[in-house]
mmCIF file of C-alpha atoms and ligand atoms in Angstrom:
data_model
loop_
_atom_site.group_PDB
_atom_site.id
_atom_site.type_symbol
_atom_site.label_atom_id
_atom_site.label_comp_id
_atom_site.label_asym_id
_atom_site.label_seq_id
_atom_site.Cartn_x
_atom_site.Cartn_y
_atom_site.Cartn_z
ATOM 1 C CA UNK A 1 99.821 75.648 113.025
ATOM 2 C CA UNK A 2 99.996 78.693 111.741
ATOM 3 C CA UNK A 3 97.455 79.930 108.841
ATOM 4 C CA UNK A 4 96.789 82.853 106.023
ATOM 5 C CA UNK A 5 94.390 83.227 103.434
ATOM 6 C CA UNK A 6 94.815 79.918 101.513
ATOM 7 C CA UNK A 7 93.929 78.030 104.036
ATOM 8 C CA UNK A 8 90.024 79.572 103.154
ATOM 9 C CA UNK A 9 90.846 79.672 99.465
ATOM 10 C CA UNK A 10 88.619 76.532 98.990
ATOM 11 C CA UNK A 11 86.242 78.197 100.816
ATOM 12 C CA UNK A 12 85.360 80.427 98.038
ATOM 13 C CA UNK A 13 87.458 83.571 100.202
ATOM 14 C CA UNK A 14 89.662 85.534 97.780
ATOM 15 C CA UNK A 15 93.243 85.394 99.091
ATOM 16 C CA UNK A 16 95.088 88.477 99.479
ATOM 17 C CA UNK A 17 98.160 88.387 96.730
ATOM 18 C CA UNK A 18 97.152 85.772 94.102
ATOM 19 C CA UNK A 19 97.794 87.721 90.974
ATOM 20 C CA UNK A 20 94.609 87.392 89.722
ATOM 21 C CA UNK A 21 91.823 86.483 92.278
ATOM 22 C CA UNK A 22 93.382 88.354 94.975
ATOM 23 C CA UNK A 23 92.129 91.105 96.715
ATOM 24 C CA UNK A 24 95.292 93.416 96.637
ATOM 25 C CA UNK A 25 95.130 92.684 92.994
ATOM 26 C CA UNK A 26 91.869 94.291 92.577
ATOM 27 C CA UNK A 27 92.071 97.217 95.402
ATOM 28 C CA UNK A 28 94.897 99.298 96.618
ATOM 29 C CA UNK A 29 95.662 98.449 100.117
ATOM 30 C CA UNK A 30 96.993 101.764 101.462
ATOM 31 C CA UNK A 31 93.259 102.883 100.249
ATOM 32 C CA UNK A 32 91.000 100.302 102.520
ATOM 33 C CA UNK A 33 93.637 98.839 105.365
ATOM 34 C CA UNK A 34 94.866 101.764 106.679
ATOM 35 C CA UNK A 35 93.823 104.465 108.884
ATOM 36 C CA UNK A 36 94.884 106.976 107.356
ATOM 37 C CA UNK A 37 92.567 105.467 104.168
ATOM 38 C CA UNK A 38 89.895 105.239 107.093
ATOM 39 C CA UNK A 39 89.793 108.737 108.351
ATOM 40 C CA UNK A 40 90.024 110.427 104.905
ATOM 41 C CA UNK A 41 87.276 108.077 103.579
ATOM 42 C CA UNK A 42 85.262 106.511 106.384
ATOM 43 C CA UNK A 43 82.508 105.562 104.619
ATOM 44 C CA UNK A 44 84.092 103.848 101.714
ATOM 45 C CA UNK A 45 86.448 101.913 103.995
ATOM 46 C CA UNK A 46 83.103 100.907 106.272
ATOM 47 C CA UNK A 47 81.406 99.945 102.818
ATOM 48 C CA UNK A 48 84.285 97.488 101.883
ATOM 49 C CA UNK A 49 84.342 95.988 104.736
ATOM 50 C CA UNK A 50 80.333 95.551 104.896
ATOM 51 C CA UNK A 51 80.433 93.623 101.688
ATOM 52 C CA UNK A 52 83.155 91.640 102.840
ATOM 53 C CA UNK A 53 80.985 90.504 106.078
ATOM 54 C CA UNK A 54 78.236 89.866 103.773
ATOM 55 C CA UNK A 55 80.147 87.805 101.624
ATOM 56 C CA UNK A 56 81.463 85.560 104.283
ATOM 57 C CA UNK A 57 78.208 85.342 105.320
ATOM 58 C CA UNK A 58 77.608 83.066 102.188
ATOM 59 C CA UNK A 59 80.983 80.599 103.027
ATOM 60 C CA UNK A 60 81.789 77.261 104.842
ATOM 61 C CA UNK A 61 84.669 76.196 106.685
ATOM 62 C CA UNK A 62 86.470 73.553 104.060
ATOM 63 C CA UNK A 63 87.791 70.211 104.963
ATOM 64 C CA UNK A 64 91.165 71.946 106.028
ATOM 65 C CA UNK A 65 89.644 74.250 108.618
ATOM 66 C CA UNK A 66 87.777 70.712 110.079
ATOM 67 C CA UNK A 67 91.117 68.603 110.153
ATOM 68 C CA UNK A 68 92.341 70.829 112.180
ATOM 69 C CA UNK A 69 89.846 71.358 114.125
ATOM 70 C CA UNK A 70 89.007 67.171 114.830
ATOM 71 C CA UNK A 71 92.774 67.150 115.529
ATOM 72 C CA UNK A 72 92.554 69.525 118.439
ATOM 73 C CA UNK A 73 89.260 67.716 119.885
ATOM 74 C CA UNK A 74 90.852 64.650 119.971
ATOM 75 C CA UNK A 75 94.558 66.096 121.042
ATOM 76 C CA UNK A 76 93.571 68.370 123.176
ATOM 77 C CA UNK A 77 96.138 71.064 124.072
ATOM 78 C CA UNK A 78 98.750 69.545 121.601
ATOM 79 C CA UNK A 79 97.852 71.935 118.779
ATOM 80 C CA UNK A 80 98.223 76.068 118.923
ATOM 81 C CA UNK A 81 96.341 77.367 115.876
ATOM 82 C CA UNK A 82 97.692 81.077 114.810
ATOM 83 C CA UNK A 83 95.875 82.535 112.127
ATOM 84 C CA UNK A 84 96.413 85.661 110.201
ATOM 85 C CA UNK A 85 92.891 84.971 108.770
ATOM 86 C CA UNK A 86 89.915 87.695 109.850
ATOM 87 C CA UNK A 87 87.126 85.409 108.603
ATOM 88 C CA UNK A 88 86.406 83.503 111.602
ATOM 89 C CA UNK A 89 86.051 79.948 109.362
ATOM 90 C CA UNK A 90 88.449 78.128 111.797
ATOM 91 C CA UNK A 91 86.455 79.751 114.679
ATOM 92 C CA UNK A 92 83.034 78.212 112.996
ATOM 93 C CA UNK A 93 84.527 74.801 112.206
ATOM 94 C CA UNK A 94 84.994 74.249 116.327
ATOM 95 C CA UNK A 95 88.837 75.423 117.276
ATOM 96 C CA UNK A 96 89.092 76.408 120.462
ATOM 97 C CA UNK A 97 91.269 78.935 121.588
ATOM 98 C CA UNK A 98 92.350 80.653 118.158
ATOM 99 C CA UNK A 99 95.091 82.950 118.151
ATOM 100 C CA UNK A 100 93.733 85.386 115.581
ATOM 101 C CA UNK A 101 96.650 87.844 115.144
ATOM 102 C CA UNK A 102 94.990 90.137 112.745
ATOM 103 C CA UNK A 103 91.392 90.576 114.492
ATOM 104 C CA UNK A 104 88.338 89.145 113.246
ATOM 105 C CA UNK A 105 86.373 90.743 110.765
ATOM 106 C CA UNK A 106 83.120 90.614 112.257
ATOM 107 C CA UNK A 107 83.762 92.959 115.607
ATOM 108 C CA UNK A 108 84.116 96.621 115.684
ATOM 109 C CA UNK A 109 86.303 98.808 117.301
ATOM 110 C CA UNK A 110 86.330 102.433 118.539
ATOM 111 C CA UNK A 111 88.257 104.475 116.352
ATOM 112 C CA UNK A 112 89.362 106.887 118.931
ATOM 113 C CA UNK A 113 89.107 107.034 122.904
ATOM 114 C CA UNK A 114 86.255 109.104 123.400
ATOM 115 C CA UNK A 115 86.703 112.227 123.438
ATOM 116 C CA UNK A 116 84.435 112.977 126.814
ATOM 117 C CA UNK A 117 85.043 110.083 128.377
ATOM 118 C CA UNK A 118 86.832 110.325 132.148
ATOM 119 C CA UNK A 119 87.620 106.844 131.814
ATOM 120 C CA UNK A 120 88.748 105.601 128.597
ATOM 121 C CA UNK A 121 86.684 103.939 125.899
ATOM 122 C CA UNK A 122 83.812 103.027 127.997
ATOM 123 C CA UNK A 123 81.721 106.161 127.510
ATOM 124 C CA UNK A 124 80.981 106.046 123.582
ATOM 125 C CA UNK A 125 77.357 104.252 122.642
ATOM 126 C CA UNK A 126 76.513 103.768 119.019
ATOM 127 C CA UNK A 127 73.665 106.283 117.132
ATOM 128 C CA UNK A 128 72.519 104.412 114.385
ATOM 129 C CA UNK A 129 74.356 105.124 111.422
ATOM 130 C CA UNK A 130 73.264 107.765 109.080
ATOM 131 C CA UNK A 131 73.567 107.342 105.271
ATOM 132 C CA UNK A 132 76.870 108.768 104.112
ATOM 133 C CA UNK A 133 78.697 107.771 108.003
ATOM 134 C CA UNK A 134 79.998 104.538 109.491
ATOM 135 C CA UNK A 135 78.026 104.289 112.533
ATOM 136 C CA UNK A 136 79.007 106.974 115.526
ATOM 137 C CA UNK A 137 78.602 107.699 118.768
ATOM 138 C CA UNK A 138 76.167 110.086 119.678
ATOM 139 C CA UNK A 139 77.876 112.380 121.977
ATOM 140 C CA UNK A 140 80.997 112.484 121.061
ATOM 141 C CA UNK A 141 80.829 111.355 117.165
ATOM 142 C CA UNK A 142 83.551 108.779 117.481
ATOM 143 C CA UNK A 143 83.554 106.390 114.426
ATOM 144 C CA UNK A 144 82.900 102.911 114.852
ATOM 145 C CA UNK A 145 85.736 100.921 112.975
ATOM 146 C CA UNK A 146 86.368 97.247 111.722
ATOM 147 C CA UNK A 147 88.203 95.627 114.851
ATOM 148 C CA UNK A 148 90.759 94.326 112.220
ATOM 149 C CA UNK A 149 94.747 95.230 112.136
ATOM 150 C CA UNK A 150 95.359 97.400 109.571
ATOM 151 C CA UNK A 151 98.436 98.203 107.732
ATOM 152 C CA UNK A 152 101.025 99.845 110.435
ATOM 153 C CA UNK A 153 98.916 98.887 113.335
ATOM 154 C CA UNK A 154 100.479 96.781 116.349
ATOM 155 C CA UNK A 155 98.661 93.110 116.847
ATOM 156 C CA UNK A 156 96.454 92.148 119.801
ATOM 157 C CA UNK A 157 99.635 91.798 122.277
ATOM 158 C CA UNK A 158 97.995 88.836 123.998
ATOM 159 C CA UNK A 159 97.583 87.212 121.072
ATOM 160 C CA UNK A 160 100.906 88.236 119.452
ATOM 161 C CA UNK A 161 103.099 86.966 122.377
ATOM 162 C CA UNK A 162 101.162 83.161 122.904
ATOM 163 C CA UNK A 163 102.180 83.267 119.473
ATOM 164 C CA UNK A 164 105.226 83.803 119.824
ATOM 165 C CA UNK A 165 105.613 80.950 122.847
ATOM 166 C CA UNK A 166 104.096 78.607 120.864
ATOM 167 C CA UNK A 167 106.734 79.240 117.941
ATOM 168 C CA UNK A 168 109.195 79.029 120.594
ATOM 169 C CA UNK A 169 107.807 75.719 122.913
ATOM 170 C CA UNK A 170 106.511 73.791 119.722
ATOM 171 C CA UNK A 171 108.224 70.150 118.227
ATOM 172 C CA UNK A 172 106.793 70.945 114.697
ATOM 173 C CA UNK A 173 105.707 74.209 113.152
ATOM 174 C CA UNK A 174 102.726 73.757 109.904
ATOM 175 C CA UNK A 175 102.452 76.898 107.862
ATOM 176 C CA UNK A 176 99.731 76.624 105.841
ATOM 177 C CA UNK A 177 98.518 79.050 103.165
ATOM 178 C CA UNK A 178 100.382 81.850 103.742
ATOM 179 C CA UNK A 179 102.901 84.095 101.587
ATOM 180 C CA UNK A 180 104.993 84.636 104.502
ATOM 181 C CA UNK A 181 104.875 88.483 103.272
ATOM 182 C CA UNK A 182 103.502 89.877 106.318
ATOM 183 C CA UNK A 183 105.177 90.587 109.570
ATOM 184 C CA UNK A 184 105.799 90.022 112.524
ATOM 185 C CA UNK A 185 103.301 86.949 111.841
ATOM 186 C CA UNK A 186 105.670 85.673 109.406
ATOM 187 C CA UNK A 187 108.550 85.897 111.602
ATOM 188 C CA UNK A 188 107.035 83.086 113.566
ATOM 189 C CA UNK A 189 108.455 80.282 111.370
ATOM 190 C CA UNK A 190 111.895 81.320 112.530
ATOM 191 C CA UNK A 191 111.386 81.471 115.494
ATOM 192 C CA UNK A 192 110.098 78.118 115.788
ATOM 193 C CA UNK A 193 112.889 76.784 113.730
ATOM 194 C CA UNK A 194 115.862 78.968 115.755
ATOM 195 C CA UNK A 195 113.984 77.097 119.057
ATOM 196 C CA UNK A 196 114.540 73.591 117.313
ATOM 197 C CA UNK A 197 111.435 72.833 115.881
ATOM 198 C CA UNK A 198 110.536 71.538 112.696
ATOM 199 C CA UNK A 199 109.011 73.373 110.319
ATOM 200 C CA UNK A 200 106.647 72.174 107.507
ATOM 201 C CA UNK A 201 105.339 74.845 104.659
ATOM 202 C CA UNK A 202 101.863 73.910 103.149
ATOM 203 C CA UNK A 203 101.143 76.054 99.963
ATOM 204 C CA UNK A 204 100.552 75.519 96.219
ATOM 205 C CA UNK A 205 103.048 77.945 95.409
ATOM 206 C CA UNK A 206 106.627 78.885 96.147
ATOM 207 C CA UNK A 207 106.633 81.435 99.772
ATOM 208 C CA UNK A 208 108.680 83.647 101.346
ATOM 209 C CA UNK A 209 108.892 81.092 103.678
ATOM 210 C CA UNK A 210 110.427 78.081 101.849
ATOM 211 C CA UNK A 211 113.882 79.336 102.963
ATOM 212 C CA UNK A 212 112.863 78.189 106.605
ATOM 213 C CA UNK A 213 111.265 75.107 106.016
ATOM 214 C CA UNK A 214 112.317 71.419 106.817
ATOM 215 C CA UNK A 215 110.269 70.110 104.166
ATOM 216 C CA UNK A 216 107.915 72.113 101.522
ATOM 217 C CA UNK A 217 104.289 70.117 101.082
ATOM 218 C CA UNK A 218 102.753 71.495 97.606
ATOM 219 C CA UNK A 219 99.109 71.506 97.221
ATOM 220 C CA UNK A 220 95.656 72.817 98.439
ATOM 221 C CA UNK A 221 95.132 72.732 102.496
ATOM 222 C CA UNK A 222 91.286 71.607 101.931
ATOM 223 C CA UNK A 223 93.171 68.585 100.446
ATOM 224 C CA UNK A 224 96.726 67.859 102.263
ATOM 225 C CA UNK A 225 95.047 69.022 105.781
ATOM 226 C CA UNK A 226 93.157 66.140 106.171
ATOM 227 C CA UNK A 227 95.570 63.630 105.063
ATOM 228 C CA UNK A 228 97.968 64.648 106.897
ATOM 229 C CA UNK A 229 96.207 65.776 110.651
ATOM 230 C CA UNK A 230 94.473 61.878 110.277
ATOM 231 C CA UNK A 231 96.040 60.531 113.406
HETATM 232 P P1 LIG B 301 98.290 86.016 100.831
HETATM 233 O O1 LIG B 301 97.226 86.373 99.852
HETATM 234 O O2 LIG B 301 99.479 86.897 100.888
HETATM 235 O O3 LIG B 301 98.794 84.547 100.531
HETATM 236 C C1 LIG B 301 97.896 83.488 100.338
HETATM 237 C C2 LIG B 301 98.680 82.215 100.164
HETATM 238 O O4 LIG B 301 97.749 81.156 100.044
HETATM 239 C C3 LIG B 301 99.572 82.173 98.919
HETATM 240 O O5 LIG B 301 100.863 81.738 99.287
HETATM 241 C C4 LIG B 301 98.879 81.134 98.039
HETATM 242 O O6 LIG B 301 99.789 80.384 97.250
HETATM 243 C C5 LIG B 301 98.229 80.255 99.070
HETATM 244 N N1 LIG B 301 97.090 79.447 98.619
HETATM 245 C C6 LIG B 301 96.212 79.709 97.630
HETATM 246 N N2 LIG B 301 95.294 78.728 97.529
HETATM 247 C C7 LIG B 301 95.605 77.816 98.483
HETATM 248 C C8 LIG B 301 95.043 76.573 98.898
HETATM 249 N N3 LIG B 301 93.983 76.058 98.309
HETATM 250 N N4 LIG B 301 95.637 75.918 99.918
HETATM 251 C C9 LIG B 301 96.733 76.430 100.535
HETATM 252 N N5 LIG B 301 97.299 77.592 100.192
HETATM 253 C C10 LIG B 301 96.748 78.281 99.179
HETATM 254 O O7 LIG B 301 97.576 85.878 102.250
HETATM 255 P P2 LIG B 301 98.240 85.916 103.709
HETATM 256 O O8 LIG B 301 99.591 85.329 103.697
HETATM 257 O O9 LIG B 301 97.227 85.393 104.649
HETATM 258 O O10 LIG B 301 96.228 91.240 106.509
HETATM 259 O O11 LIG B 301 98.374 87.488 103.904
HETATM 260 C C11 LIG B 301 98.816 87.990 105.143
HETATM 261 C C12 LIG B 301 98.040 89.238 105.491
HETATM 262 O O12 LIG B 301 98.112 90.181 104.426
HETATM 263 C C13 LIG B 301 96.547 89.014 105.689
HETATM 264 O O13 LIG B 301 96.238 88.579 106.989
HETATM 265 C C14 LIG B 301 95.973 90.372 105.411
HETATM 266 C C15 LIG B 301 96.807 90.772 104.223
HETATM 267 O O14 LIG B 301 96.948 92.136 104.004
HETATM 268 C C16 LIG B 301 95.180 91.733 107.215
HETATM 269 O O15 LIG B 301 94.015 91.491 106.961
HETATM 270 C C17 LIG B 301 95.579 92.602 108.335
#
């Protein structure tokens, strides 16, 4: 199974590129999920991110997130879960093992190695953060980051290649929720269908994806999930 932002919609999460609730319709994303956007304006890029944690604070995994997650508890090791979502909602509704290809929104991240460190990234300890500044470390002044891929970035590798196996050992390949606009996660559907699996698209709405799809199921996750994971 392979998930995106729909798959929390019903959550109450804003989606990326729905035209009017989503986030990249609201925000520019070359000016929050980059790092170029991060080292020009740290603090404004730490600030979005903030109220984004908060927010999520406030949300539930749905009845989609919970199919899945009953499915793998009583198949174990039958189901890979990929997700391209950073909210941790599949985490919280019990799946083990998550392959969460774009980071998780809720760790942090060294923005640089440190700069007086002998042995790499090991040597920086967070100050607390001062108004104005993300928080830093306080010998070197490294910037504490969101531990999330950003635009340009290159994905966890472990993650990114038991992806990528799973794609390529799977019978049957759900993509759920996702506009298939971002890669490499995207590419996953084809490779899953190249290697002879099937491949099932989940979504509302029309996806980039359709194109590689045995059969297109239209409607809300929260609803179709469970319905179709009950066995
Ligand atoms: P998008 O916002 O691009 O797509 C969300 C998809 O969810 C759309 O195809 C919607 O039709 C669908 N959708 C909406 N409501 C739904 C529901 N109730 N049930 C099922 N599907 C629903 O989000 P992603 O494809 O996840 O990157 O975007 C991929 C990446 O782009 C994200 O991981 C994020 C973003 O920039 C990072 O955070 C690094």
């Amino acid at each position: 199974v392979l998930t995106g932002a729909g798959v929390s919609a019903e959550s109450g999460v804003p989606t990326f590129r729905d035209a009017q609730s989503g986030l990249w319709a609201r925000f520019r994303p070359e000016d929050l999920a980059t790092e170029a956007a991060f080292r020009a304006h740290p603090q404004r890029v730490w600030d979005w991110y903030a109220e984004r944690r908060e927010k999520l604070q406030r949300v539930q995994p749905n009845a989609g997130h919970v199919a899945v997650a009953e499915f793998q508890s009583r198949h174990p090791d039958r189901l890979t879960l990929i997700t391209q979502n950073v909210d941790g909602l599949h985490q919280a509704a019990g799946s083990p093992g998550v392959l969460a290809l774009h980071g998780n929104l809720y760790e942090d991240a060294w923005l640089d190695p440190c700069a007086l460190a002998r042995r790499p990234a090991d040597a920086c300890a967070v100050t607390l953060a001062q108004p104005g500044h993300p928080p830093s470390c306080a010998q070197c002044g490294n910037l504490l980051r969101p531990a999330v891929v950003w635009f340009g970035e290159d994905l966890p590798q472990p993650a990114l290649a038991a992806a990528q196996a799973a794609a390529q050992g799977c019978q049957v390949m759900l993509v759920v929720g996702t506009s298939g606009e971002v890669w490499p996660a995207a590419g996953l559907a084809g490779l899953a269908r190249r290697a002879g699996a099937k491949v099932v698209v989940l979504n509302p709405e029309a996806t980039a994806l359709d194109g590689e799809a045995h059969a297109l199921l239209r409607g809300p996750s929260a609803q179709l999930l469970p319905r179709l994971l009950d066995f």
